[in-house]
Amino acid sequence: MASRTASRALRSSLRQTVKAPAVQQRTFVSAVNAASRPALAQAPKAAAPFVQQRGVKTVDFAGHKEDVYERADWPREKLLEYFKNDTLALIGYGSQGHGQGLNLRDNGLNVIVGVRKDGASWKEAVQDGWQPGVNLFEVDEAVQKGTIVMNLLSDAAQKETWSRLKPMITKGKTLYFSHGFSPVFKDRTNVEVPSDVDVILVAPKGSGRTVRSLFKEGRGINSSVAVYQDVTGKALEKAVAMGVAVGSGYLYETTFEKEVYSDLYGERGCLMGGIHGMFLAQYEVLRENGHTPSEAFNETVEEATQSLYPLIGKNGMDYMYEACSTTARRGAIDWSKRFKENLKPLFEELYESTRNGTETQRTLDYAGRPDYRQAFEKEMEEIRNLEIWRAGKAVRSLRPENA
Ligand SMILES: NC(=O)c1ccc[n+]([C@@H]2O[C@H](COP(=O)([O-])OP(=O)(O)OC[C@H]3O[C@@H](n4cnc5c(N)ncnc54)[C@H](OP(=O)(O)O)[C@@H]3O)[C@@H](O)[C@H]2O)c1
């Protein structure tokens, strides 16, 4: 018992070290400010102009040093100053358009939305308080008005609309994406960016709904940030500022290519497709062996989402294991190796399918159909009607908070 307590204490202190890794705080000052520094040193304090300190932190991620950018470096007043001459034209009002647009608006920035007149997004935008002719326009008009064009159309629509929109993204504007998809796979999407604009990316690592809910809670999603083309020499700085403005808590740097490969791979794997496949397989075997739907659901999904996965999220896999019985731990550690061995070839196949554009093509073909919403709805209906998810509905209704 004593050694267990001691080892807990050690782990707890280690965890604190991990929580607050030794960071090397580097500060750099923009070119303009750097030039004015000597003058500043001699100038009386009251006359000091607005100096922007740019904080970049190098964090040790398990032995690999990476730069991260944090919201703390971009307080609201600094964002307002930085974007004071900009019109942020956000086109597309799906999950990301909704989350990022409302966060920008709440941050006090000059943001307008561009969507198809009277489409589902237009109606949703009106419900969210965007006003036609004031800060809600058709796509083309918004792009013409914008200095920073945030392309949050569906990836398939980015392809479809590009030849029309490209001439409106003129010299001096900035082109912003939340996914590397269109420019990286330009051979398939035809999104060849204009050569005289900065092209940046902020990709929130989560649904746009979460981008919004975390912002409202005073928290912030983690996002990746990247530069595809830097014409002004300030593209990265602008990307980071945009990232904070749309609601990121911190941002880690990547490239457009790495973002798109990891994102497509992750959502098809552990984040969504893989986990759904695991749930279905486990549930079916339980049912085939005579377990009731409630038992099969509880042992597959409910305990995972309500008890165990939040523990992983909070403090890591070891913490989750340690919170469980020795019986559970022994079996889980042994079987994790079998699952990894068996699943790794499938993940390799998935990565290759992402890298070589197969996944991109499939997305473009499917989401480019005029009836894509109805087609997806049909599939959602099929999923909703699977026994596992119908059982889940009944299980959720029994949660005391839902009674
Ligand atoms: N969703 C996420 O969790 C997430 C996370 C990170 C990054 N991203 C990236 O963020 C971007 C936006 O994704 P999203 O999920 O927010 O949106 P989405 O659901 O993929 O796209 C919806 C938007 O595209 C518009 N649209 C579709 N076809 C159109 C067309 N032919 N012409 C004009 N508009 C059209 C829709 O308007 P209508 O209502 O008029 O059809 C709607 O406003 C994508 O690049 C995506 O990869 C998404």
GROMACS .gro file of C-alpha atoms and ligand atoms in nm:
model
  451
    1MET     CA    1   0.000   0.000   0.000
    2ALA     CA    2   0.278   0.239   0.098
    3SER     CA    3   0.469   0.181  -0.225
    4ARG     CA    4   0.144   0.229  -0.416
    5THR     CA    5   0.092   0.562  -0.242
    6ALA     CA    6   0.451   0.660  -0.307
    7SER     CA    7   0.428   0.566  -0.671
    8ARG     CA    8   0.104   0.764  -0.698
    9ALA     CA    9   0.279   1.065  -0.549
   10LEU     CA   10   0.566   1.028  -0.796
   11ARG     CA   11   0.327   0.991  -1.087
   12SER     CA   12   0.134   1.290  -0.972
   13SER     CA   13   0.450   1.500  -0.959
   14LEU     CA   14   0.552   1.368  -1.300
   15ARG     CA   15   0.213   1.457  -1.436
   16GLN     CA   16   0.255   1.807  -1.310
   17THR     CA   17   0.584   1.824  -1.492
   18VAL     CA   18   0.411   1.706  -1.808
   19LYS     CA   19   0.127   1.951  -1.761
   20ALA     CA   20   0.372   2.237  -1.739
   21PRO     CA   21   0.662   2.130  -1.957
   22ALA     CA   22   0.987   2.318  -1.944
   23VAL     CA   23   0.919   2.579  -2.207
   24GLN     CA   24   1.163   2.800  -2.372
   25GLN     CA   25   0.985   3.126  -2.413
   26ARG     CA   26   1.101   3.306  -2.722
   27THR     CA   27   0.972   3.645  -2.811
   28PHE     CA   28   1.015   3.806  -3.145
   29VAL     CA   29   0.910   4.145  -3.255
   30SER     CA   30   0.768   4.229  -3.596
   31ALA     CA   31   0.995   4.389  -3.853
   32VAL     CA   32   0.837   4.732  -3.808
   33ASN     CA   33   0.873   4.717  -3.436
   34ALA     CA   34   1.222   4.582  -3.453
   35ALA     CA   35   1.318   4.879  -3.666
   36SER     CA   36   1.169   5.118  -3.414
   37ARG     CA   37   1.330   4.957  -3.111
   38PRO     CA   38   1.638   5.182  -3.076
   39ALA     CA   39   1.418   5.490  -3.101
   40LEU     CA   40   1.187   5.341  -2.845
   41ALA     CA   41   1.469   5.291  -2.601
   42GLN     CA   42   1.542   5.664  -2.602
   43ALA     CA   43   1.187   5.789  -2.627
   44PRO     CA   44   1.002   5.899  -2.315
   45LYS     CA   45   0.768   5.625  -2.190
   46ALA     CA   46   0.443   5.807  -2.263
   47ALA     CA   47   0.534   5.848  -2.630
   48ALA     CA   48   0.595   5.475  -2.685
   49PRO     CA   49   0.396   5.352  -2.982
   50PHE     CA   50   0.198   5.029  -2.984
   51VAL     CA   51   0.451   4.746  -2.967
   52GLN     CA   52   0.334   4.396  -3.044
   53GLN     CA   53   0.515   4.124  -2.859
   54ARG     CA   54   0.479   3.796  -3.042
   55GLY     CA   55   0.513   3.503  -2.806
   56VAL     CA   56   0.613   3.167  -2.945
   57LYS     CA   57   0.674   2.877  -2.715
   58THR     CA   58   0.884   2.576  -2.788
   59VAL     CA   59   0.728   2.283  -2.613
   60ASP     CA   60   0.885   1.943  -2.570
   61PHE     CA   61   0.630   1.688  -2.695
   62ALA     CA   62   0.768   1.357  -2.577
   63GLY     CA   63   1.121   1.447  -2.680
   64HIS     CA   64   1.029   1.642  -2.996
   65LYS     CA   65   1.050   2.017  -2.978
   66GLU     CA   66   0.770   2.202  -3.153
   67ASP     CA   67   0.657   2.562  -3.167
   68VAL     CA   68   0.312   2.644  -3.034
   69TYR     CA   69   0.120   2.968  -3.034
   70GLU     CA   70  -0.124   3.058  -2.761
   71ARG     CA   71  -0.431   3.270  -2.724
   72ALA     CA   72  -0.264   3.458  -2.439
   73ASP     CA   73  -0.033   3.616  -2.697
   74TRP     CA   74  -0.327   3.770  -2.880
   75PRO     CA   75  -0.559   3.948  -2.640
   76ARG     CA   76  -0.877   4.087  -2.789
   77GLU     CA   77  -0.754   4.449  -2.811
   78LYS     CA   78  -0.452   4.332  -3.006
   79LEU     CA   79  -0.674   4.137  -3.248
   80LEU     CA   80  -0.899   4.440  -3.297
   81GLU     CA   81  -0.597   4.655  -3.372
   82TYR     CA   82  -0.441   4.398  -3.601
   83PHE     CA   83  -0.754   4.347  -3.813
   84LYS     CA   84  -0.886   4.703  -3.791
   85ASN     CA   85  -0.865   4.755  -4.168
   86ASP     CA   86  -0.990   4.411  -4.267
   87THR     CA   87  -1.321   4.268  -4.375
   88LEU     CA   88  -1.329   3.898  -4.301
   89ALA     CA   89  -1.549   3.737  -4.565
   90LEU     CA   90  -1.646   3.394  -4.444
   91ILE     CA   91  -1.804   3.191  -4.722
   92GLY     CA   92  -1.999   2.878  -4.636
   93TYR     CA   93  -2.197   2.837  -4.319
   94GLY     CA   94  -2.170   2.471  -4.229
   95SER     CA   95  -2.039   2.355  -3.897
   96GLN     CA   96  -1.715   2.557  -3.922
   97GLY     CA   97  -1.876   2.866  -4.073
   98HIS     CA   98  -2.121   2.875  -3.785
   99GLY     CA   99  -1.859   2.826  -3.511
  100GLN     CA  100  -1.584   3.045  -3.652
  101GLY     CA  101  -1.823   3.315  -3.776
  102LEU     CA  102  -2.003   3.361  -3.445
  103ASN     CA  103  -1.675   3.361  -3.254
  104LEU     CA  104  -1.531   3.629  -3.485
  105ARG     CA  105  -1.846   3.833  -3.446
  106ASP     CA  106  -1.839   3.801  -3.066
  107ASN     CA  107  -1.473   3.904  -3.073
  108GLY     CA  108  -1.586   4.229  -3.232
  109LEU     CA  109  -1.418   4.179  -3.570
  110ASN     CA  110  -1.560   4.301  -3.897
  111VAL     CA  111  -1.693   3.973  -4.035
  112ILE     CA  112  -1.946   3.906  -4.310
  113VAL     CA  113  -2.096   3.578  -4.426
  114GLY     CA  114  -2.143   3.466  -4.786
  115VAL     CA  115  -2.376   3.178  -4.873
  116ARG     CA  116  -2.627   3.073  -5.140
  117LYS     CA  117  -2.940   3.283  -5.118
  118ASP     CA  118  -3.223   3.100  -4.943
  119GLY     CA  119  -3.029   2.773  -4.907
  120ALA     CA  120  -3.018   2.582  -4.577
  121SER     CA  121  -2.711   2.781  -4.468
  122TRP     CA  122  -2.869   3.117  -4.550
  123LYS     CA  123  -3.164   3.029  -4.327
  124GLU     CA  124  -2.939   2.915  -4.047
  125ALA     CA  125  -2.730   3.231  -4.075
  126VAL     CA  126  -3.042   3.446  -4.049
  127GLN     CA  127  -3.147   3.249  -3.742
  128ASP     CA  128  -2.803   3.321  -3.593
  129GLY     CA  129  -2.860   3.692  -3.636
  130TRP     CA  130  -2.671   3.766  -3.958
  131GLN     CA  131  -2.858   4.034  -4.148
  132PRO     CA  132  -2.908   4.021  -4.525
  133GLY     CA  133  -2.744   4.320  -4.690
  134VAL     CA  134  -2.561   4.415  -4.369
  135ASN     CA  135  -2.335   4.123  -4.287
  136LEU     CA  136  -2.497   3.843  -4.488
  137PHE     CA  137  -2.451   3.829  -4.865
  138GLU     CA  138  -2.441   3.589  -5.153
  139VAL     CA  139  -2.106   3.417  -5.193
  140ASP     CA  140  -1.971   3.633  -5.479
  141GLU     CA  141  -2.063   3.960  -5.317
  142ALA     CA  142  -1.900   3.860  -4.989
  143VAL     CA  143  -1.579   3.758  -5.165
  144GLN     CA  144  -1.568   4.091  -5.347
  145LYS     CA  145  -1.610   4.281  -5.020
  146GLY     CA  146  -1.359   4.074  -4.821
  147THR     CA  147  -0.992   4.146  -4.765
  148ILE     CA  148  -0.949   3.810  -4.594
  149VAL     CA  149  -1.153   3.545  -4.775
  150MET     CA  150  -1.227   3.250  -4.548
  151ASN     CA  151  -1.320   2.962  -4.773
  152LEU     CA  152  -1.542   2.747  -4.552
  153LEU     CA  153  -1.754   2.604  -4.829
  154SER     CA  154  -1.765   2.227  -4.834
  155ASP     CA  155  -1.448   2.088  -4.989
  156ALA     CA  156  -1.648   1.973  -5.291
  157ALA     CA  157  -1.805   2.319  -5.331
  158GLN     CA  158  -1.460   2.479  -5.316
  159LYS     CA  159  -1.378   2.289  -5.634
  160GLU     CA  160  -1.708   2.370  -5.800
  161THR     CA  161  -1.696   2.744  -5.730
  162TRP     CA  162  -1.323   2.806  -5.775
  163SER     CA  163  -1.313   2.922  -6.138
  164ARG     CA  164  -1.580   3.180  -6.054
  165LEU     CA  165  -1.430   3.301  -5.725
  166LYS     CA  166  -1.060   3.302  -5.812
  167PRO     CA  167  -1.064   3.628  -6.015
  168MET     CA  168  -1.219   3.807  -5.716
  169ILE     CA  169  -0.932   3.710  -5.486
  170THR     CA  170  -0.712   3.991  -5.601
  171LYS     CA  171  -0.364   4.109  -5.504
  172GLY     CA  172  -0.336   4.215  -5.141
  173LYS     CA  173  -0.617   3.992  -5.019
  174THR     CA  174  -0.558   3.686  -4.803
  175LEU     CA  175  -0.702   3.343  -4.875
  176TYR     CA  176  -0.785   3.133  -4.570
  177PHE     CA  177  -0.877   2.765  -4.548
  178SER     CA  178  -0.964   2.532  -4.262
  179HIS     CA  179  -0.842   2.226  -4.448
  180GLY     CA  180  -0.550   2.174  -4.681
  181PHE     CA  181  -0.772   1.969  -4.912
  182SER     CA  182  -0.832   2.208  -5.204
  183PRO     CA  183  -0.481   2.344  -5.270
  184VAL     CA  184  -0.296   2.023  -5.182
  185PHE     CA  185  -0.505   1.813  -5.418
  186LYS     CA  186  -0.517   2.086  -5.683
  187ASP     CA  187  -0.479   1.829  -5.961
  188ARG     CA  188  -0.821   1.701  -5.866
  189THR     CA  189  -0.984   2.019  -5.732
  190ASN     CA  190  -0.837   2.273  -5.978
  191VAL     CA  191  -0.781   2.509  -5.684
  192GLU     CA  192  -0.465   2.676  -5.814
  193VAL     CA  193  -0.425   2.972  -5.578
  194PRO     CA  194  -0.348   3.321  -5.717
  195SER     CA  195   0.026   3.388  -5.696
  196ASP     CA  196  -0.005   3.733  -5.534
  197VAL     CA  197  -0.199   3.659  -5.214
  198ASP     CA  198  -0.108   3.509  -4.879
  199VAL     CA  199  -0.261   3.165  -4.839
  200ILE     CA  200  -0.304   3.045  -4.482
  201LEU     CA  201  -0.474   2.770  -4.289
  202VAL     CA  202  -0.632   2.740  -3.948
  203ALA     CA  203  -0.782   2.397  -3.898
  204PRO     CA  204  -0.965   2.352  -3.571
  205LYS     CA  205  -0.921   1.999  -3.446
  206GLY     CA  206  -1.286   1.935  -3.382
  207SER     CA  207  -1.633   2.005  -3.503
  208GLY     CA  208  -1.737   2.364  -3.562
  209ARG     CA  209  -2.001   2.310  -3.293
  210THR     CA  210  -1.718   2.246  -3.047
  211VAL     CA  211  -1.531   2.551  -3.175
  212ARG     CA  212  -1.834   2.750  -3.068
  213SER     CA  213  -1.920   2.575  -2.741
  214LEU     CA  214  -1.562   2.589  -2.609
  215PHE     CA  215  -1.541   2.959  -2.697
  216LYS     CA  216  -1.865   3.025  -2.509
  217GLU     CA  217  -1.727   2.841  -2.208
  218GLY     CA  218  -1.417   3.066  -2.219
  219ARG     CA  219  -1.206   2.774  -2.334
  220GLY     CA  220  -1.048   2.723  -2.676
  221ILE     CA  221  -1.008   2.441  -2.925
  222ASN     CA  222  -0.663   2.334  -3.042
  223SER     CA  223  -0.601   2.405  -3.407
  224SER     CA  224  -0.327   2.353  -3.657
  225VAL     CA  225  -0.185   2.649  -3.842
  226ALA     CA  226   0.001   2.655  -4.171
  227VAL     CA  227   0.117   2.877  -4.454
  228TYR     CA  228   0.090   2.770  -4.819
  229GLN     CA  229   0.207   3.092  -4.972
  230ASP     CA  230   0.370   3.390  -4.804
  231VAL     CA  231   0.367   3.699  -5.025
  232THR     CA  232   0.377   3.965  -4.755
  233GLY     CA  233   0.622   3.796  -4.519
  234LYS     CA  234   0.352   3.814  -4.254
  235ALA     CA  235   0.143   3.515  -4.347
  236LEU     CA  236   0.226   3.307  -4.040
  237GLU     CA  237   0.162   3.593  -3.802
  238LYS     CA  238  -0.173   3.660  -3.971
  239ALA     CA  239  -0.264   3.292  -3.959
  240VAL     CA  240  -0.195   3.273  -3.587
  241ALA     CA  241  -0.398   3.589  -3.524
  242MET     CA  242  -0.685   3.444  -3.728
  243GLY     CA  243  -0.658   3.120  -3.536
  244VAL     CA  244  -0.701   3.297  -3.206
  245ALA     CA  245  -0.977   3.519  -3.346
  246VAL     CA  246  -1.185   3.218  -3.456
  247GLY     CA  247  -1.160   3.063  -3.111
  248SER     CA  248  -0.843   2.855  -3.083
  249GLY     CA  249  -0.687   2.811  -2.740
  250TYR     CA  250  -0.352   2.715  -2.886
  251LEU     CA  251  -0.217   2.639  -3.231
  252TYR     CA  252   0.051   2.402  -3.347
  253GLU     CA  253   0.235   2.453  -3.671
  254THR     CA  254   0.213   2.219  -3.966
  255THR     CA  255   0.206   2.226  -4.346
  256PHE     CA  256  -0.099   2.209  -4.571
  257GLU     CA  257   0.005   1.860  -4.684
  258LYS     CA  258   0.057   1.722  -4.333
  259GLU     CA  259  -0.270   1.874  -4.218
  260VAL     CA  260  -0.474   1.721  -4.494
  261TYR     CA  261  -0.320   1.376  -4.475
  262SER     CA  262  -0.346   1.352  -4.096
  263ASP     CA  263  -0.696   1.495  -4.090
  264LEU     CA  264  -0.846   1.266  -4.355
  265TYR     CA  265  -0.666   0.970  -4.202
  266GLY     CA  266  -0.770   1.048  -3.844
  267GLU     CA  267  -1.138   1.099  -3.915
  268ARG     CA  268  -1.157   0.778  -4.113
  269GLY     CA  269  -0.967   0.601  -3.835
  270CYS     CA  270  -0.981   0.639  -3.456
  271LEU     CA  271  -1.178   0.961  -3.453
  272MET     CA  272  -1.486   0.840  -3.637
  273GLY     CA  273  -1.485   0.552  -3.888
  274GLY     CA  274  -1.255   0.318  -3.702
  275ILE     CA  275  -1.427   0.364  -3.372
  276HIS     CA  276  -1.769   0.315  -3.526
  277GLY     CA  277  -1.645  -0.005  -3.690
  278MET     CA  278  -1.506  -0.131  -3.355
  279PHE     CA  279  -1.831  -0.051  -3.176
  280LEU     CA  280  -2.035  -0.237  -3.439
  281ALA     CA  281  -1.810  -0.542  -3.443
  282GLN     CA  282  -1.802  -0.574  -3.064
  283TYR     CA  283  -2.176  -0.517  -3.030
  284GLU     CA  284  -2.265  -0.774  -3.295
  285VAL     CA  285  -2.053  -1.045  -3.134
  286LEU     CA  286  -2.216  -0.978  -2.797
  287ARG     CA  287  -2.563  -0.999  -2.953
  288GLU     CA  288  -2.474  -1.318  -3.144
  289ASN     CA  289  -2.378  -1.469  -2.809
  290GLY     CA  290  -2.709  -1.399  -2.646
  291HIS     CA  291  -2.645  -1.071  -2.466
  292THR     CA  292  -2.931  -0.825  -2.451
  293PRO     CA  293  -2.916  -0.496  -2.642
  294SER     CA  294  -2.883  -0.298  -2.319
  295GLU     CA  295  -2.594  -0.510  -2.196
  296ALA     CA  296  -2.424  -0.506  -2.536
  297PHE     CA  297  -2.461  -0.128  -2.562
  298ASN     CA  298  -2.348  -0.059  -2.207
  299GLU     CA  299  -2.036  -0.276  -2.245
  300THR     CA  300  -1.951  -0.126  -2.583
  301VAL     CA  301  -2.045   0.239  -2.591
  302GLU     CA  302  -2.196   0.373  -2.271
  303GLU     CA  303  -1.912   0.278  -2.041
  304ALA     CA  304  -1.662   0.398  -2.300
  305THR     CA  305  -1.808   0.741  -2.355
  306GLN     CA  306  -1.938   0.805  -2.004
  307SER     CA  307  -1.661   0.663  -1.792
  308LEU     CA  308  -1.342   0.547  -1.959
  309TYR     CA  309  -1.273   0.776  -2.256
  310PRO     CA  310  -1.312   1.091  -2.046
  311LEU     CA  311  -1.042   0.949  -1.817
  312ILE     CA  312  -0.808   0.906  -2.114
  313GLY     CA  313  -0.890   1.261  -2.219
  314LYS     CA  314  -0.823   1.396  -1.876
  315ASN     CA  315  -0.497   1.227  -1.781
  316GLY     CA  316  -0.392   0.970  -2.037
  317MET     CA  317  -0.416   0.598  -2.106
  318ASP     CA  318  -0.214   0.488  -1.801
  319TYR     CA  319  -0.450   0.683  -1.580
  320MET     CA  320  -0.751   0.507  -1.733
  321TYR     CA  321  -0.589   0.166  -1.688
  322GLU     CA  322  -0.504   0.244  -1.328
  323ALA     CA  323  -0.859   0.349  -1.256
  324CYS     CA  324  -0.976  -0.001  -1.351
  325SER     CA  325  -0.950  -0.336  -1.179
  326THR     CA  326  -0.642  -0.556  -1.213
  327THR     CA  327  -0.864  -0.802  -1.404
  328ALA     CA  328  -0.961  -0.540  -1.658
  329ARG     CA  329  -0.608  -0.405  -1.681
  330ARG     CA  330  -0.443  -0.744  -1.739
  331GLY     CA  331  -0.678  -0.837  -2.022
  332ALA     CA  332  -0.687  -0.493  -2.181
  333ILE     CA  333  -0.309  -0.457  -2.196
  334ASP     CA  334  -0.273  -0.804  -2.350
  335TRP     CA  335  -0.547  -0.756  -2.608
  336SER     CA  336  -0.433  -0.406  -2.703
  337LYS     CA  337  -0.125  -0.567  -2.860
  338ARG     CA  338  -0.340  -0.805  -3.067
  339PHE     CA  339  -0.563  -0.522  -3.182
  340LYS     CA  340  -0.265  -0.310  -3.278
  341GLU     CA  341  -0.101  -0.592  -3.473
  342ASN     CA  342  -0.419  -0.673  -3.660
  343LEU     CA  343  -0.526  -0.316  -3.725
  344LYS     CA  344  -0.194  -0.165  -3.827
  345PRO     CA  345  -0.206  -0.302  -4.184
  346LEU     CA  346  -0.552  -0.151  -4.222
  347PHE     CA  347  -0.423   0.185  -4.100
  348GLU     CA  348  -0.134   0.162  -4.347
  349GLU     CA  349  -0.382   0.101  -4.626
  350LEU     CA  350  -0.590   0.394  -4.506
  351TYR     CA  351  -0.290   0.631  -4.495
  352GLU     CA  352  -0.192   0.537  -4.849
  353SER     CA  353  -0.549   0.585  -4.968
  354THR     CA  354  -0.539   0.933  -4.816
  355ARG     CA  355  -0.197   1.026  -4.950
  356ASN     CA  356  -0.261   0.910  -5.306
  357GLY     CA  357  -0.583   1.108  -5.338
  358THR     CA  358  -0.829   0.817  -5.343
  359GLU     CA  359  -1.012   0.956  -5.038
  360THR     CA  360  -1.015   1.303  -5.191
  361GLN     CA  361  -1.165   1.181  -5.515
  362ARG     CA  362  -1.434   0.985  -5.334
  363THR     CA  363  -1.526   1.292  -5.128
  364LEU     CA  364  -1.539   1.515  -5.436
  365ASP     CA  365  -1.752   1.268  -5.630
  366TYR     CA  366  -1.994   1.218  -5.346
  367ALA     CA  367  -2.022   1.563  -5.187
  368GLY     CA  368  -2.022   1.726  -5.530
  369ARG     CA  369  -2.359   1.571  -5.613
  370PRO     CA  370  -2.647   1.818  -5.608
  371ASP     CA  371  -2.838   1.578  -5.381
  372TYR     CA  372  -2.547   1.535  -5.134
  373ARG     CA  373  -2.754   1.649  -4.835
  374GLN     CA  374  -3.035   1.400  -4.905
  375ALA     CA  375  -2.783   1.123  -4.978
  376PHE     CA  376  -2.608   1.179  -4.647
  377GLU     CA  377  -2.940   1.200  -4.468
  378LYS     CA  378  -3.032   0.857  -4.606
  379GLU     CA  379  -2.711   0.716  -4.460
  380MET     CA  380  -2.769   0.893  -4.127
  381GLU     CA  381  -3.115   0.737  -4.118
  382GLU     CA  382  -2.965   0.392  -4.174
  383ILE     CA  383  -2.716   0.447  -3.890
  384ARG     CA  384  -2.986   0.590  -3.662
  385ASN     CA  385  -3.190   0.275  -3.723
  386LEU     CA  386  -2.918   0.027  -3.642
  387GLU     CA  387  -3.012  -0.170  -3.333
  388ILE     CA  388  -2.704  -0.052  -3.144
  389TRP     CA  389  -2.795   0.314  -3.180
  390ARG     CA  390  -3.163   0.255  -3.109
  391ALA     CA  391  -3.059   0.072  -2.795
  392GLY     CA  392  -2.833   0.366  -2.717
  393LYS     CA  393  -3.123   0.605  -2.734
  394ALA     CA  394  -3.307   0.402  -2.472
  395VAL     CA  395  -2.995   0.378  -2.254
  396ARG     CA  396  -2.942   0.754  -2.266
  397SER     CA  397  -3.300   0.815  -2.165
  398LEU     CA  398  -3.227   0.628  -1.841
  399ARG     CA  399  -2.945   0.855  -1.739
  400PRO     CA  400  -3.073   1.031  -1.426
  401GLU     CA  401  -3.001   1.371  -1.576
  402ASN     CA  402  -3.229   1.285  -1.870
  403ALA     CA  403  -3.514   1.150  -1.661
  404LIG     N1  404  -1.688   2.013  -3.989
  404LIG     C1  405  -1.575   1.999  -3.926
  404LIG     O1  406  -1.573   1.944  -3.817
  404LIG     C2  407  -1.445   2.054  -3.982
  404LIG     C3  408  -1.335   2.057  -3.899
  404LIG     C4  409  -1.218   2.116  -3.944
  404LIG     C5  410  -1.214   2.165  -4.074
  404LIG     N2  411  -1.322   2.157  -4.157
  404LIG     C6  412  -1.314   2.215  -4.291
  404LIG     O2  413  -1.388   2.335  -4.291
  404LIG     C7  414  -1.446   2.357  -4.421
  404LIG     C8  415  -1.596   2.371  -4.409
  404LIG     O3  416  -1.649   2.250  -4.357
  404LIG     P1  417  -1.792   2.245  -4.284
  404LIG     O4  418  -1.802   2.111  -4.224
  404LIG     O5  419  -1.811   2.364  -4.199
  404LIG     O6  420  -1.893   2.264  -4.401
  404LIG     P2  421  -1.964   2.160  -4.499
  404LIG     O7  422  -2.081   2.103  -4.428
  404LIG     O8  423  -1.867   2.067  -4.558
  404LIG     O9  424  -2.008   2.266  -4.610
  404LIG     C9  425  -2.128   2.333  -4.601
  404LIG    C10  426  -2.130   2.465  -4.672
  404LIG    O10  427  -2.096   2.454  -4.811
  404LIG    C11  428  -2.202   2.515  -4.885
  404LIG     N3  429  -2.212   2.457  -5.019
  404LIG    C12  430  -2.220   2.326  -5.052
  404LIG     N4  431  -2.226   2.313  -5.187
  404LIG    C13  432  -2.223   2.441  -5.236
  404LIG    C14  433  -2.221   2.496  -5.367
  404LIG     N5  434  -2.227   2.417  -5.474
  404LIG     N6  435  -2.219   2.630  -5.381
  404LIG    C15  436  -2.213   2.712  -5.273
  404LIG     N7  437  -2.212   2.665  -5.146
  404LIG    C16  438  -2.216   2.532  -5.129
  404LIG    C17  439  -2.327   2.490  -4.803
  404LIG    O11  440  -2.427   2.581  -4.839
  404LIG     P3  441  -2.580   2.537  -4.861
  404LIG    O12  442  -2.641   2.525  -4.724
  404LIG    O13  443  -2.633   2.649  -4.940
  404LIG    O14  444  -2.577   2.403  -4.931
  404LIG    C18  445  -2.272   2.514  -4.663
  404LIG    O15  446  -2.273   2.651  -4.630
  404LIG    C19  447  -1.403   2.238  -4.505
  404LIG    O16  448  -1.285   2.272  -4.573
  404LIG    C20  449  -1.377   2.130  -4.401
  404LIG    O17  450  -1.288   2.029  -4.446
  404LIG    C21  451  -1.438   2.105  -4.112
   0.00000   0.00000   0.00000
